[in-house]
Short mmCIF file of C-alpha atoms and ligand atoms in Angstrom, two decimals:
data_model
loop_
_atom_site.label_atom_id
_atom_site.label_comp_id
_atom_site.label_asym_id
_atom_site.label_seq_id
_atom_site.Cartn_x
_atom_site.Cartn_y
_atom_site.Cartn_z
CA UNK A 1 -8.48 -11.60 -6.55
CA UNK A 2 -7.06 -8.27 -7.71
CA UNK A 3 -7.19 -7.95 -11.47
CA UNK A 4 -5.55 -4.96 -13.13
CA UNK A 5 -6.01 -4.88 -16.88
CA UNK A 6 -4.03 -2.63 -19.14
CA UNK A 7 -4.02 0.30 -16.72
CA UNK A 8 -2.77 3.50 -18.35
CA UNK A 9 -2.59 6.88 -16.63
CA UNK A 10 -0.58 9.69 -18.22
CA UNK A 11 -0.42 13.16 -16.72
CA UNK A 12 -1.94 15.90 -18.88
CA UNK A 13 0.50 17.37 -21.35
CA UNK A 14 3.18 14.76 -20.66
CA UNK A 15 4.05 11.17 -21.49
CA UNK A 16 4.77 10.47 -17.84
CA UNK A 17 2.79 8.12 -15.62
CA UNK A 18 2.07 4.40 -16.09
CA UNK A 19 1.38 2.53 -19.33
CA UNK A 20 -0.37 -0.82 -19.80
CA UNK A 21 0.00 -2.22 -16.30
CA UNK A 22 -1.54 -5.69 -16.19
CA UNK A 23 -1.34 -7.61 -12.93
CA UNK A 24 -3.26 -10.44 -11.25
CA UNK A 25 -2.84 -11.05 -7.54
CA UNK A 26 -4.63 -13.67 -5.47
CA UNK A 27 -5.39 -13.99 -1.77
CA UNK A 28 -2.19 -14.51 0.20
CA UNK A 29 0.05 -12.68 -2.27
CA UNK A 30 2.54 -10.09 -1.08
CA UNK A 31 3.73 -8.15 -4.10
CA UNK A 32 6.53 -5.56 -4.26
CA UNK A 33 6.36 -2.59 -6.63
CA UNK A 34 9.91 -1.64 -7.46
CA UNK A 35 11.41 1.05 -9.69
CA UNK A 36 13.64 4.10 -9.78
CA UNK A 37 12.44 7.48 -8.51
CA UNK A 38 9.82 8.68 -10.97
CA UNK A 39 9.26 5.21 -12.48
CA UNK A 40 5.47 5.27 -11.97
CA UNK A 41 4.86 3.38 -8.70
CA UNK A 42 2.86 6.08 -6.90
CA UNK A 43 0.91 6.86 -10.07
CA UNK A 44 -0.09 3.19 -10.30
CA UNK A 45 -0.98 2.99 -6.62
CA UNK A 46 -3.09 6.17 -6.72
CA UNK A 47 -4.96 4.78 -9.72
CA UNK A 48 -5.56 1.44 -8.02
CA UNK A 49 -7.01 3.04 -4.88
CA UNK A 50 -9.09 5.57 -6.80
CA UNK A 51 -7.28 8.77 -5.76
CA UNK A 52 -7.09 9.74 -9.39
CA UNK A 53 -8.77 8.50 -12.52
CA UNK A 54 -6.99 6.73 -15.35
CA UNK A 55 -7.10 6.90 -19.14
CA UNK A 56 -7.50 3.23 -20.01
CA UNK A 57 -8.03 -0.17 -18.47
CA UNK A 58 -9.95 -1.47 -15.48
CA UNK A 59 -9.27 -2.66 -11.96
CA UNK A 60 -11.37 -5.25 -10.16
CA UNK A 61 -11.13 -6.61 -6.66
CA UNK A 62 -13.13 -9.79 -6.11
CA UNK A 63 -15.27 -8.85 -9.12
CA UNK A 64 -15.91 -5.27 -7.91
CA UNK A 65 -14.83 -2.75 -10.55
CA UNK A 66 -13.39 0.55 -9.42
CA UNK A 67 -14.99 2.20 -12.46
CA UNK A 68 -18.48 0.77 -12.01
CA UNK A 69 -18.63 0.57 -8.20
CA UNK A 70 -16.04 2.99 -6.82
CA UNK A 71 -17.63 3.21 -3.36
CA UNK A 72 -17.91 -0.55 -2.86
CA UNK A 73 -14.35 -0.94 -4.15
CA UNK A 74 -12.96 1.62 -1.71
CA UNK A 75 -14.78 -0.07 1.21
CA UNK A 76 -12.59 -3.18 0.77
CA UNK A 77 -9.25 -1.45 0.28
CA UNK A 78 -6.85 -0.11 2.90
CA UNK A 79 -4.33 2.44 1.61
CA UNK A 80 -1.33 4.09 3.22
CA UNK A 81 0.13 7.00 1.15
CA UNK A 82 3.84 7.85 1.11
CA UNK A 83 3.04 11.09 2.94
CA UNK A 84 0.16 10.79 5.41
CA UNK A 85 -2.45 13.52 5.10
CA UNK A 86 -4.51 13.71 8.30
CA UNK A 87 -6.71 16.14 10.21
CA UNK A 88 -4.30 17.99 12.50
CA UNK A 89 -7.01 19.28 14.81
CA UNK A 90 -8.32 15.82 15.77
CA UNK A 91 -6.80 13.44 18.28
CA UNK A 92 -5.49 10.11 16.98
CA UNK A 93 -8.30 8.34 18.82
CA UNK A 94 -11.08 10.50 17.35
CA UNK A 95 -9.59 9.96 13.89
CA UNK A 96 -9.78 6.20 14.40
CA UNK A 97 -13.39 6.53 15.61
CA UNK A 98 -14.15 8.50 12.44
CA UNK A 99 -12.59 5.80 10.25
CA UNK A 100 -14.52 3.17 12.22
CA UNK A 101 -17.79 4.96 11.48
CA UNK A 102 -16.97 5.40 7.77
CA UNK A 103 -16.30 1.67 7.47
CA UNK A 104 -19.32 0.91 9.66
CA UNK A 105 -17.35 -1.07 12.22
CA UNK A 106 -19.22 -1.62 15.47
CA UNK A 107 -17.75 -0.19 18.68
CA UNK A 108 -16.93 -3.59 20.20
CA UNK A 109 -14.81 -4.51 17.16
CA UNK A 110 -13.14 -1.10 17.10
CA UNK A 111 -12.20 -1.42 20.77
CA UNK A 112 -10.95 -4.99 20.35
CA UNK A 113 -8.84 -4.09 17.29
CA UNK A 114 -7.53 -0.93 18.91
CA UNK A 115 -6.56 -2.70 22.13
CA UNK A 116 -4.26 -4.96 20.14
CA UNK A 117 -3.01 -2.54 17.48
CA UNK A 118 -2.31 0.39 19.81
CA UNK A 119 -0.28 -1.86 22.10
CA UNK A 120 1.61 -3.51 19.26
CA UNK A 121 2.40 -0.14 17.69
CA UNK A 122 3.38 1.24 21.06
CA UNK A 123 1.12 4.27 20.92
CA UNK A 124 0.58 4.93 24.62
CA UNK A 125 -1.19 8.13 25.72
CA UNK A 126 -0.21 9.94 22.49
CA UNK A 127 -3.34 8.50 20.89
CA UNK A 128 -5.32 11.11 22.87
CA UNK A 129 -3.16 14.01 21.67
CA UNK A 130 -3.73 16.18 18.60
CA UNK A 131 -2.45 14.75 15.32
CA UNK A 132 -0.77 18.11 14.62
CA UNK A 133 1.71 17.22 17.40
CA UNK A 134 2.65 13.85 15.82
CA UNK A 135 5.95 13.05 14.12
CA UNK A 136 5.97 11.59 10.60
CA UNK A 137 6.42 8.06 12.00
CA UNK A 138 3.50 8.51 14.41
CA UNK A 139 1.26 9.63 11.55
CA UNK A 140 2.41 6.59 9.55
CA UNK A 141 1.55 4.33 12.48
CA UNK A 142 -1.87 5.97 12.91
CA UNK A 143 -2.65 5.40 9.23
CA UNK A 144 -1.56 1.76 9.55
CA UNK A 145 -3.91 1.24 12.50
CA UNK A 146 -6.76 2.90 10.58
CA UNK A 147 -6.21 0.50 7.68
CA UNK A 148 -5.74 -2.69 9.66
CA UNK A 149 -8.77 -2.08 11.90
CA UNK A 150 -11.22 -2.52 9.01
CA UNK A 151 -9.59 -5.72 7.74
CA UNK A 152 -9.37 -4.82 4.04
CA UNK A 153 -9.19 -7.41 1.26
CA UNK A 154 -6.44 -5.36 -0.39
CA UNK A 155 -3.75 -3.64 1.67
CA UNK A 156 -1.82 -1.19 -0.47
CA UNK A 157 1.10 0.72 0.96
CA UNK A 158 3.31 3.37 -0.67
CA UNK A 159 6.83 3.12 0.77
CA UNK A 160 5.45 2.05 4.16
CA UNK A 161 8.76 1.55 5.97
CA UNK A 162 10.06 5.09 5.43
CA UNK A 163 9.98 6.90 8.76
CA UNK A 164 9.05 3.86 10.87
CA UNK A 165 11.29 2.92 13.79
CA UNK A 166 12.72 -0.64 13.95
CA UNK A 167 9.92 -1.90 16.25
CA UNK A 168 7.18 -0.56 14.00
CA UNK A 169 9.02 -1.91 10.94
CA UNK A 170 9.16 -5.37 12.51
CA UNK A 171 5.48 -5.16 13.47
CA UNK A 172 4.45 -4.14 9.95
CA UNK A 173 6.46 -6.89 8.26
CA UNK A 174 4.95 -9.52 10.55
CA UNK A 175 1.47 -8.04 10.10
CA UNK A 176 1.81 -8.10 6.30
CA UNK A 177 2.67 -11.81 6.48
CA UNK A 178 -0.16 -12.50 8.93
CA UNK A 179 -2.82 -10.61 6.94
CA UNK A 180 -1.72 -12.32 3.72
CA UNK A 181 -1.87 -15.73 5.43
CA UNK A 182 -5.42 -14.83 6.55
CA UNK A 183 -6.45 -14.12 2.94
CA UNK A 184 -5.71 -10.46 2.21
CA UNK A 185 -3.68 -9.28 -0.78
CA UNK A 186 -0.75 -7.01 0.06
CA UNK A 187 0.83 -4.70 -2.53
CA UNK A 188 3.51 -2.21 -1.57
CA UNK A 189 6.13 0.01 -3.17
CA UNK A 190 9.65 0.04 -1.85
CA UNK A 191 13.30 0.79 -2.52
CA UNK A 192 14.46 -1.69 0.13
CA UNK A 193 15.15 -4.69 -2.06
CA UNK A 194 16.64 -7.01 0.57
CA UNK A 195 13.43 -6.87 2.62
CA UNK A 196 11.24 -7.34 -0.48
CA UNK A 197 13.18 -10.48 -1.38
CA UNK A 198 12.28 -12.05 1.95
CA UNK A 199 8.76 -10.69 2.37
CA UNK A 200 7.21 -11.00 -1.10
CA UNK A 201 6.19 -13.90 -3.30
CA UNK A 202 5.51 -11.64 -6.32
CA UNK A 203 7.41 -8.73 -7.82
CA UNK A 204 6.66 -6.01 -10.35
CA UNK A 205 9.40 -3.72 -11.65
CA UNK A 206 8.44 -0.50 -13.40
CA UNK A 207 10.82 1.48 -15.55
CA UNK A 208 9.91 4.76 -17.26
CA UNK A 209 6.21 4.06 -16.80
CA UNK A 210 6.36 0.53 -18.22
CA UNK A 211 6.28 -2.87 -16.53
CA UNK A 212 9.58 -4.62 -17.20
CA UNK A 213 9.24 -7.48 -14.69
CA UNK A 214 6.06 -9.21 -13.52
CA UNK A 215 7.05 -12.49 -11.93
CA UNK A 216 7.13 -14.65 -8.85
CA UNK A 217 9.97 -13.88 -6.47
CA UNK A 218 11.18 -17.50 -6.64
CA UNK A 219 11.51 -17.32 -10.45
CA UNK A 220 13.30 -14.01 -10.38
CA UNK A 221 15.72 -15.04 -7.63
CA UNK A 222 16.61 -18.23 -9.52
CA UNK A 223 18.35 -15.95 -12.05
CA UNK A 224 19.75 -13.10 -9.94
CA UNK A 225 19.21 -11.04 -6.82
CA UNK A 226 16.64 -8.24 -6.98
CA UNK A 227 19.44 -5.71 -6.72
CA UNK A 228 21.34 -7.24 -9.69
CA UNK A 229 18.16 -7.35 -11.75
CA UNK A 230 17.36 -3.73 -10.85
CA UNK A 231 20.86 -2.55 -11.75
CA UNK A 232 20.71 -4.46 -15.04
CA UNK A 233 17.44 -2.84 -16.04
CA UNK A 234 18.44 0.68 -15.02
CA UNK A 235 22.11 0.50 -16.10
CA UNK A 236 21.78 2.87 -19.05
CA UNK A 237 20.17 5.65 -16.96
N1 LIG B 301 0.83 15.43 -10.73
C1 LIG B 301 1.74 15.18 -11.68
N2 LIG B 301 1.77 15.89 -12.83
C2 LIG B 301 2.66 15.63 -13.81
N3 LIG B 301 3.60 14.64 -13.74
C3 LIG B 301 3.62 13.90 -12.61
C4 LIG B 301 2.69 14.12 -11.52
N4 LIG B 301 2.96 13.23 -10.54
C5 LIG B 301 3.99 12.49 -10.98
N5 LIG B 301 4.39 12.88 -12.22
C6 LIG B 301 5.48 12.30 -13.04
O1 LIG B 301 5.10 10.94 -13.35
C7 LIG B 301 6.24 10.09 -13.26
C8 LIG B 301 5.94 8.97 -12.28
O2 LIG B 301 5.88 9.53 -10.96
P1 LIG B 301 5.56 8.64 -9.68
O3 LIG B 301 5.29 9.57 -8.54
O4 LIG B 301 4.51 7.66 -10.02
O5 LIG B 301 6.95 7.87 -9.47
P2 LIG B 301 7.43 6.86 -8.32
O6 LIG B 301 7.86 5.61 -9.02
O7 LIG B 301 6.40 6.72 -7.27
O8 LIG B 301 8.71 7.60 -7.77
P3 LIG B 301 9.39 7.69 -6.29
O9 LIG B 301 10.17 6.41 -6.10
O10 LIG B 301 10.29 8.88 -6.41
O11 LIG B 301 8.29 7.89 -5.29
C9 LIG B 301 7.42 10.97 -12.89
O12 LIG B 301 8.12 11.31 -14.07
C10 LIG B 301 6.78 12.21 -12.27
O13 LIG B 301 7.57 13.35 -12.51
#
């Protein structure tokens, strides 16, 4: 279970960031983080994965607190940032070997996972080329492989479909469903509301750093579409 209690992170000297985010997700949940540009989605995500600290609150994943046990917490989380930051002077394959060693995955498992994931994400011989030669979408796909290969309990993705081609998009949507069905929790930010409606069973909307919707998708859709709800909340902007 992912338990976020009263998370507040405001940037120094400003009132911007995220205030009082409280969210419980259980195994099998796929939750969309939705909000206008600058709403606070990335700030929340970076706090949840431990990229930056936060002012108040706590985050626990299966009882492991990010404050008390940051290393153990990070071991069970897979995170894809909105802009991948990778070592340009390594090949894709050596990067994956590095991630495998950090997460202490044995070689047999790495090879088994990579056989499947590299084929499904259509990597071909490019995996042996330098990351500095990769397009944005290739870097995104490499990060996805590096996350999925260590089978995290929480998969957290910041605008994961941006830059992916239609095949990779289809793969990722199916993989999110599969991993959730196998017991992972998936949380991702997006502006593509039609896909979120179909893919997610939970939804969080953030507006000006505050949570304005925290509901099941079924409940929300019984009143209006996600797009109507979004436009209603942001109408005065
Ligand atoms: N390093 C920073 N220092 C100061 N303010 C910041 C910093 N990073 C983000 N902000 C501000 O915090 C607010 C939330 O930004 P955040 O990146 O979380 O938004 P977002 O919902 O992810 O937006 P987008 O959809 O554009 O990616 C914005 O007003 C932004 O300008």
